[in-house]
Amino acid sequence: KYLQEIEVSEECRELISSLPTEKGWHPGNLYQYQGFWHLSQHLQKILTCQNQFEARDSDIILVTSPKCGTTWLKAMAFALVNRTKFNPKSTQHPLLSNNPQELVPCLEFAFESPKPNGVDSSPLPTPRLFSTHLPLVSMPESVKKSDCSCKIVYLCRNPKDTFVSLFHWEIKLRTEEMRSNLLEETFQNFCRGVSLYGPFWDHALGYWKQSLENPERVLFLRYEEMKEEPGNQLRKLADFIGCPFSKEEESFNVVHQISKLCSFDHLSNLEVNRTGKLSYGYNNSAFFRRGEVGDWKNHLTPQMAQKLDQISKEKWGDSGLTF
Ligand code: A3P
């Protein structure tokens, strides 16, 4: 359903015709809405989500730019929140038989458009766990309201590895003929901010600023720190979402169990993630490539790396956000 044609409302059709557009993207043109680039198929769902989603104070919303580690964050948050119900060492744990993408619904795609039929009517247990790629500016009003105390967890990744991961994702979506010059083309577009849910830098900056202004509500995590010290980052996440590890859990090494359960090596080698498919069509294996920090060195020229560093400096300036 993610990529299929969907019924588009009159409101959305009118909106789309008024938006700046970038043609020639796969699988459709991109449209700039509220400063960020989206596929038309997504816009209907985003509008419906903005109009319909009623946040609850107990909700936990996981936010990423595409390719920053969404799958990993979903796995960790799911395992954390459900650890009483599902022992991380259990051979029946849902993460052993489901791709993490399936276990945490995506806020904007949970809505069947144009008819709302999703999130609020779905019997999700409390706390409800959602993921989204929406930039802060496009979050539903009910999430942005100052008296809403739902939790937002933002996972960011260094721009160079994010771009390389995105590029490999793009390759998989294209036919042989569409692949020529793809690295250069995708790179130029990414640098201009034209990528799914881009500009990447603006996306991160919005949440970064919120995490400084409102640390009770927004936690800003980095992919690189999760790789470096998964245990401590898991503790931080557990504290933030209100399910800290008890002394007993610490003594039983539950932190390590969860980090092992969700590790790249473990998840990517599971049968379900090697051969399974998501309900909306992607192969589960597409969400696992190398899962490393610094893979950009194998793909980017020094000039490309320099350019991304330069943009990061310009865009993030003295905000304190660096990689
Ligand atoms: P690479 O392409 O650099 O390998 P997303 O989930 O947002 O689509 O991000 C995909 C990226 O996260 C891919 O990066 C993928 O390999 C990596 N990834 C997926 N699961 C992971 C895990 N459990 N631990 C670390 N990285 C993971």
GROMACS .gro file of C-alpha atoms and ligand atoms in nm:
model
  350
    1LYS     CA    1   0.000   0.000   0.000
    2TYR     CA    2   0.297   0.224   0.061
    3LEU     CA    3   0.367   0.267  -0.306
    4GLN     CA    4   0.038   0.183  -0.462
    5GLU     CA    5  -0.193   0.437  -0.612
    6ILE     CA    6  -0.432   0.558  -0.347
    7GLU     CA    7  -0.756   0.748  -0.363
    8VAL     CA    8  -0.677   1.116  -0.332
    9SER     CA    9  -0.924   1.366  -0.187
   10GLU     CA   10  -1.018   1.691  -0.357
   11GLU     CA   11  -0.840   1.883  -0.080
   12CYS     CA   12  -0.520   1.691  -0.142
   13ARG     CA   13  -0.546   1.722  -0.520
   14GLU     CA   14  -0.578   2.099  -0.487
   15LEU     CA   15  -0.292   2.114  -0.243
   16ILE     CA   16  -0.065   1.908  -0.467
   17SER     CA   17  -0.134   2.131  -0.765
   18SER     CA   18  -0.024   2.434  -0.563
   19LEU     CA   19   0.304   2.289  -0.433
   20PRO     CA   20   0.657   2.324  -0.570
   21THR     CA   21   0.752   2.000  -0.739
   22GLU     CA   22   1.061   1.803  -0.840
   23LYS     CA   23   1.000   1.572  -1.132
   24GLY     CA   24   1.158   1.247  -1.231
   25TRP     CA   25   1.175   1.085  -0.892
   26HIS     CA   26   1.104   0.723  -0.839
   27PRO     CA   27   0.833   0.611  -0.776
   28GLY     CA   28   0.673   0.953  -0.838
   29ASN     CA   29   0.736   1.327  -0.830
   30LEU     CA   30   0.825   1.497  -0.505
   31TYR     CA   31   0.621   1.785  -0.364
   32GLN     CA   32   0.735   2.039  -0.111
   33TYR     CA   33   0.486   2.067   0.171
   34GLN     CA   34   0.558   2.274   0.482
   35GLY     CA   35   0.919   2.300   0.370
   36PHE     CA   36   0.983   1.926   0.323
   37TRP     CA   37   0.972   1.692   0.023
   38HIS     CA   38   0.711   1.417  -0.009
   39LEU     CA   39   0.569   1.173  -0.260
   40SER     CA   40   0.212   1.248  -0.365
   41GLN     CA   41   0.111   0.903  -0.235
   42HIS     CA   42   0.231   1.006   0.108
   43LEU     CA   43   0.075   1.350   0.108
   44GLN     CA   44  -0.280   1.225   0.132
   45LYS     CA   45  -0.185   1.013   0.428
   46ILE     CA   46   0.006   1.296   0.591
   47LEU     CA   47  -0.293   1.529   0.558
   48THR     CA   48  -0.528   1.268   0.700
   49CYS     CA   49  -0.290   1.204   0.987
   50GLN     CA   50  -0.258   1.577   1.058
   51ASN     CA   51  -0.636   1.611   1.058
   52GLN     CA   52  -0.722   1.300   1.252
   53PHE     CA   53  -0.453   1.191   1.489
   54GLU     CA   54  -0.534   1.249   1.853
   55ALA     CA   55  -0.224   1.211   2.063
   56ARG     CA   56  -0.245   1.070   2.412
   57ASP     CA   57  -0.011   1.177   2.689
   58SER     CA   58   0.112   0.821   2.718
   59ASP     CA   59   0.205   0.790   2.347
   60ILE     CA   60   0.565   0.735   2.244
   61ILE     CA   61   0.658   0.858   1.897
   62LEU     CA   62   0.981   0.745   1.733
   63VAL     CA   63   1.105   0.989   1.473
   64THR     CA   64   1.376   0.947   1.211
   65SER     CA   65   1.477   1.069   0.871
   66PRO     CA   66   1.473   0.770   0.634
   67LYS     CA   67   1.783   0.550   0.670
   68CYS     CA   68   1.887   0.683   1.010
   69GLY     CA   69   1.807   0.357   1.192
   70THR     CA   70   1.428   0.348   1.209
   71THR     CA   71   1.419  -0.032   1.206
   72TRP     CA   72   1.668  -0.053   1.491
   73LEU     CA   73   1.492   0.209   1.703
   74LYS     CA   74   1.157   0.036   1.649
   75ALA     CA   75   1.307  -0.294   1.762
   76MET     CA   76   1.461  -0.143   2.074
   77ALA     CA   77   1.159   0.058   2.179
   78PHE     CA   78   0.927  -0.238   2.119
   79ALA     CA   79   1.149  -0.472   2.320
   80LEU     CA   80   1.182  -0.217   2.601
   81VAL     CA   81   0.817  -0.130   2.636
   82ASN     CA   82   0.702  -0.491   2.613
   83ARG     CA   83   0.973  -0.659   2.817
   84THR     CA   84   0.739  -0.772   3.092
   85LYS     CA   85   0.505  -0.932   2.844
   86PHE     CA   86   0.779  -1.067   2.620
   87ASN     CA   87   1.097  -1.177   2.791
   88PRO     CA   88   1.385  -1.066   2.564
   89LYS     CA   89   1.529  -1.416   2.589
   90SER     CA   90   1.205  -1.588   2.496
   91THR     CA   91   1.211  -1.805   2.185
   92GLN     CA   92   0.860  -1.672   2.119
   93HIS     CA   93   0.960  -1.305   2.116
   94PRO     CA   94   0.772  -1.118   1.838
   95LEU     CA   95   1.100  -0.976   1.709
   96LEU     CA   96   1.207  -1.326   1.614
   97SER     CA   97   0.918  -1.371   1.375
   98ASN     CA   98   0.834  -1.015   1.262
   99ASN     CA   99   1.033  -0.739   1.101
  100PRO     CA  100   1.048  -0.447   1.348
  101GLN     CA  101   0.874  -0.231   1.087
  102GLU     CA  102   0.560  -0.440   1.136
  103LEU     CA  103   0.562  -0.418   1.513
  104VAL     CA  104   0.549  -0.040   1.539
  105PRO     CA  105   0.294   0.131   1.312
  106CYS     CA  106   0.395   0.437   1.119
  107LEU     CA  107   0.190   0.737   1.223
  108GLU     CA  108   0.122   0.873   0.875
  109PHE     CA  109   0.079   0.536   0.703
  110ALA     CA  110  -0.154   0.395   0.965
  111PHE     CA  111  -0.424   0.603   0.802
  112GLU     CA  112  -0.602   0.464   0.502
  113SER     CA  113  -0.676   0.765   0.292
  114PRO     CA  114  -0.886   0.954   0.236
  115LYS     CA  115  -1.108   0.767   0.482
  116PRO     CA  116  -0.963   0.770   0.830
  117ASN     CA  117  -0.947   0.420   0.954
  118GLY     CA  118  -0.645   0.384   1.155
  119VAL     CA  119  -0.469   0.478   1.458
  120ASP     CA  120  -0.739   0.587   1.695
  121SER     CA  121  -0.964   0.297   1.620
  122SER     CA  122  -0.683   0.046   1.640
  123PRO     CA  123  -0.660  -0.150   1.960
  124LEU     CA  124  -0.299  -0.068   2.039
  125PRO     CA  125  -0.194  -0.134   2.396
  126THR     CA  126  -0.088   0.155   2.621
  127PRO     CA  127   0.160   0.310   2.583
  128ARG     CA  128   0.098   0.331   2.211
  129LEU     CA  129   0.420   0.319   2.015
  130PHE     CA  130   0.436   0.490   1.675
  131SER     CA  131   0.708   0.576   1.432
  132THR     CA  132   0.716   0.860   1.183
  133HIS     CA  133   0.941   1.040   0.938
  134LEU     CA  134   0.739   1.361   0.969
  135PRO     CA  135   0.936   1.678   1.037
  136LEU     CA  136   0.841   1.861   1.355
  137VAL     CA  137   0.660   2.133   1.164
  138SER     CA  138   0.426   1.875   1.008
  139MET     CA  139   0.343   1.681   1.324
  140PRO     CA  140  -0.030   1.673   1.400
  141GLU     CA  141  -0.140   1.966   1.619
  142SER     CA  142  -0.238   1.728   1.897
  143VAL     CA  143   0.128   1.623   1.927
  144LYS     CA  144   0.264   1.977   1.908
  145LYS     CA  145   0.023   2.123   2.166
  146SER     CA  146   0.214   2.248   2.469
  147ASP     CA  147  -0.010   2.063   2.711
  148CYS     CA  148   0.044   1.727   2.541
  149SER     CA  149   0.308   1.528   2.723
  150CYS     CA  150   0.358   1.241   2.482
  151LYS     CA  151   0.722   1.149   2.434
  152ILE     CA  152   0.918   1.203   2.115
  153VAL     CA  153   1.238   1.008   2.050
  154TYR     CA  154   1.446   1.133   1.759
  155LEU     CA  155   1.722   0.915   1.618
  156CYS     CA  156   1.971   1.095   1.396
  157ARG     CA  157   2.271   0.972   1.201
  158ASN     CA  158   2.570   1.142   1.048
  159PRO     CA  159   2.479   1.291   0.709
  160LYS     CA  160   2.745   1.099   0.516
  161ASP     CA  161   2.634   0.751   0.625
  162THR     CA  162   2.271   0.855   0.595
  163PHE     CA  163   2.327   0.960   0.237
  164VAL     CA  164   2.513   0.638   0.150
  165SER     CA  165   2.239   0.428   0.304
  166LEU     CA  166   1.976   0.628   0.116
  167PHE     CA  167   2.163   0.585  -0.208
  168HIS     CA  168   2.172   0.207  -0.168
  169TRP     CA  169   1.801   0.209  -0.094
  170GLU     CA  170   1.738   0.413  -0.409
  171ILE     CA  171   1.937   0.166  -0.618
  172LYS     CA  172   1.713  -0.117  -0.506
  173LEU     CA  173   1.402   0.074  -0.613
  174ARG     CA  174   1.526   0.135  -0.965
  175THR     CA  175   1.559  -0.069  -1.277
  176GLU     CA  176   1.896  -0.118  -1.443
  177GLU     CA  177   1.839   0.167  -1.695
  178MET     CA  178   1.744   0.408  -1.418
  179ARG     CA  179   2.069   0.346  -1.232
  180SER     CA  180   2.316   0.528  -1.454
  181ASN     CA  181   2.464   0.835  -1.289
  182LEU     CA  182   2.250   0.764  -0.982
  183LEU     CA  183   2.517   0.838  -0.721
  184GLU     CA  184   2.591   1.181  -0.860
  185GLU     CA  185   2.224   1.261  -0.917
  186THR     CA  186   2.110   1.147  -0.573
  187PHE     CA  187   2.401   1.330  -0.415
  188GLN     CA  188   2.324   1.661  -0.584
  189ASN     CA  189   1.961   1.632  -0.483
  190PHE     CA  190   2.041   1.536  -0.123
  191CYS     CA  191   2.274   1.836  -0.096
  192ARG     CA  192   1.994   2.062  -0.226
  193GLY     CA  193   1.770   1.916   0.041
  194VAL     CA  194   1.565   1.725  -0.214
  195SER     CA  195   1.520   1.379  -0.069
  196LEU     CA  196   1.228   1.197   0.092
  197TYR     CA  197   1.131   1.399   0.401
  198GLY     CA  198   1.431   1.624   0.329
  199PRO     CA  199   1.605   1.860   0.373
  200PHE     CA  200   1.780   1.614   0.603
  201TRP     CA  201   1.954   1.893   0.796
  202ASP     CA  202   1.635   2.092   0.862
  203HIS     CA  203   1.458   1.776   0.976
  204ALA     CA  204   1.724   1.707   1.238
  205LEU     CA  205   1.760   2.069   1.345
  206GLY     CA  206   1.390   2.104   1.423
  207TYR     CA  207   1.396   1.816   1.669
  208TRP     CA  208   1.742   1.905   1.802
  209LYS     CA  209   1.619   2.250   1.906
  210GLN     CA  210   1.311   2.100   2.068
  211SER     CA  211   1.523   1.850   2.258
  212LEU     CA  212   1.719   2.141   2.407
  213GLU     CA  213   1.413   2.351   2.484
  214ASN     CA  214   1.199   2.067   2.608
  215PRO     CA  215   1.415   1.774   2.718
  216GLU     CA  216   1.124   1.615   2.904
  217ARG     CA  217   0.938   1.571   2.578
  218VAL     CA  218   1.206   1.520   2.313
  219LEU     CA  219   1.504   1.288   2.341
  220PHE     CA  220   1.768   1.323   2.071
  221LEU     CA  221   1.972   1.007   2.005
  222ARG     CA  222   2.255   0.939   1.763
  223TYR     CA  223   2.302   0.620   1.564
  224GLU     CA  224   2.677   0.638   1.624
  225GLU     CA  225   2.634   0.651   2.003
  226MET     CA  226   2.395   0.357   1.991
  227LYS     CA  227   2.660   0.156   1.809
  228GLU     CA  228   2.930   0.271   2.049
  229GLU     CA  229   2.747   0.203   2.373
  230PRO     CA  230   2.412   0.036   2.310
  231GLY     CA  231   2.361  -0.047   2.678
  232ASN     CA  232   2.388   0.310   2.800
  233GLN     CA  233   2.173   0.443   2.519
  234LEU     CA  234   1.909   0.179   2.596
  235ARG     CA  235   1.912   0.288   2.962
  236LYS     CA  236   1.872   0.649   2.852
  237LEU     CA  237   1.582   0.555   2.626
  238ALA     CA  238   1.417   0.343   2.895
  239ASP     CA  239   1.445   0.627   3.150
  240PHE     CA  240   1.304   0.877   2.902
  241ILE     CA  241   1.003   0.674   2.801
  242GLY     CA  242   0.922   0.599   3.161
  243CYS     CA  243   1.025   0.234   3.194
  244PRO     CA  244   1.369   0.246   3.359
  245PHE     CA  245   1.557  -0.076   3.429
  246SER     CA  246   1.517  -0.194   3.787
  247LYS     CA  247   1.810  -0.309   3.998
  248GLU     CA  248   1.687  -0.662   3.955
  249GLU     CA  249   1.678  -0.627   3.578
  250GLU     CA  250   2.029  -0.483   3.584
  251SER     CA  251   2.148  -0.780   3.785
  252PHE     CA  252   1.991  -1.019   3.533
  253ASN     CA  253   2.157  -0.833   3.245
  254VAL     CA  254   1.828  -0.745   3.075
  255VAL     CA  255   1.992  -0.441   2.914
  256HIS     CA  256   2.242  -0.664   2.741
  257GLN     CA  257   1.971  -0.912   2.642
  258ILE     CA  258   1.770  -0.640   2.469
  259SER     CA  259   2.072  -0.491   2.298
  260LYS     CA  260   2.170  -0.838   2.170
  261LEU     CA  261   1.815  -0.917   2.058
  262CYS     CA  262   1.805  -0.593   1.856
  263SER     CA  263   2.160  -0.599   1.723
  264PHE     CA  264   2.222  -0.584   1.350
  265ASP     CA  265   2.387  -0.925   1.341
  266HIS     CA  266   2.104  -1.092   1.524
  267LEU     CA  267   1.810  -0.929   1.345
  268SER     CA  268   1.957  -0.939   0.997
  269ASN     CA  269   2.026  -1.312   1.021
  270LEU     CA  270   1.678  -1.413   1.128
  271GLU     CA  271   1.484  -1.613   0.872
  272VAL     CA  272   1.199  -1.359   0.876
  273ASN     CA  273   1.437  -1.076   0.789
  274ARG     CA  274   1.627  -1.272   0.526
  275THR     CA  275   1.331  -1.401   0.330
  276GLY     CA  276   1.014  -1.226   0.454
  277LYS     CA  277   0.822  -0.936   0.301
  278LEU     CA  278   0.633  -0.647   0.456
  279SER     CA  279   0.261  -0.628   0.397
  280TYR     CA  280   0.320  -0.325   0.172
  281GLY     CA  281   0.565  -0.505  -0.048
  282TYR     CA  282   0.926  -0.440   0.053
  283ASN     CA  283   1.158  -0.728   0.127
  284ASN     CA  284   1.245  -0.732   0.496
  285SER     CA  285   1.609  -0.776   0.400
  286ALA     CA  286   1.606  -0.429   0.240
  287PHE     CA  287   1.613  -0.273   0.587
  288PHE     CA  288   1.945  -0.439   0.670
  289ARG     CA  289   2.255  -0.359   0.469
  290ARG     CA  290   2.580  -0.311   0.663
  291GLY     CA  291   2.468  -0.138   0.979
  292GLU     CA  292   2.805   0.026   1.036
  293VAL     CA  293   2.944   0.367   1.117
  294GLY     CA  294   3.173   0.517   0.854
  295ASP     CA  295   3.071   0.315   0.548
  296TRP     CA  296   3.068   0.647   0.362
  297LYS     CA  297   3.445   0.612   0.327
  298ASN     CA  298   3.383   0.324   0.083
  299HIS     CA  299   3.149   0.523  -0.139
  300LEU     CA  300   3.209   0.898  -0.128
  301THR     CA  301   3.494   1.088  -0.287
  302PRO     CA  302   3.683   1.327  -0.054
  303GLN     CA  303   3.507   1.613  -0.236
  304MET     CA  304   3.164   1.468  -0.169
  305ALA     CA  305   3.245   1.414   0.199
  306GLN     CA  306   3.376   1.767   0.223
  307LYS     CA  307   3.063   1.906   0.065
  308LEU     CA  308   2.837   1.727   0.314
  309ASP     CA  309   3.053   1.850   0.604
  310GLN     CA  310   3.033   2.200   0.466
  311ILE     CA  311   2.653   2.189   0.443
  312SER     CA  312   2.632   2.054   0.798
  313LYS     CA  313   2.840   2.349   0.918
  314GLU     CA  314   2.627   2.599   0.731
  315LYS     CA  315   2.293   2.447   0.824
  316TRP     CA  316   2.358   2.358   1.185
  317GLY     CA  317   2.592   2.650   1.259
  318ASP     CA  318   2.630   2.714   1.627
  319SER     CA  319   2.319   2.515   1.724
  320GLY     CA  320   2.542   2.261   1.898
  321LEU     CA  321   2.435   1.984   1.660
  322THR     CA  322   2.742   1.813   1.519
  323PHE     CA  323   2.860   1.466   1.417
  324A3P     P1  324   2.311   0.096   0.617
  324A3P     O1  325   2.248   0.112   0.483
  324A3P     O2  326   2.418   0.198   0.642
  324A3P     O3  327   2.359  -0.042   0.644
  324A3P     P2  328   1.612   0.264   0.838
  324A3P     O4  329   1.575   0.156   0.931
  324A3P     O5  330   1.584   0.401   0.890
  324A3P     O6  331   1.561   0.239   0.701
  324A3P     O7  332   1.771   0.262   0.829
  324A3P     C1  333   1.840   0.159   0.762
  324A3P     C2  334   1.984   0.160   0.808
  324A3P     O8  335   1.991   0.108   0.942
  324A3P     C3  336   2.068   0.068   0.723
  324A3P     O9  337   2.199   0.125   0.727
  324A3P     C4  338   2.059  -0.062   0.801
  324A3P    O10  339   2.160  -0.154   0.770
  324A3P     C5  340   2.071  -0.010   0.944
  324A3P     N1  341   2.019  -0.101   1.045
  324A3P     C6  342   1.907  -0.179   1.039
  324A3P     N2  343   1.894  -0.249   1.151
  324A3P     C7  344   1.998  -0.218   1.232
  324A3P     C8  345   2.040  -0.261   1.361
  324A3P     N3  346   1.971  -0.351   1.430
  324A3P     N4  347   2.151  -0.208   1.412
  324A3P     C9  348   2.223  -0.116   1.342
  324A3P     N5  349   2.190  -0.072   1.219
  324A3P    C10  350   2.078  -0.122   1.164
   0.00000   0.00000   0.00000
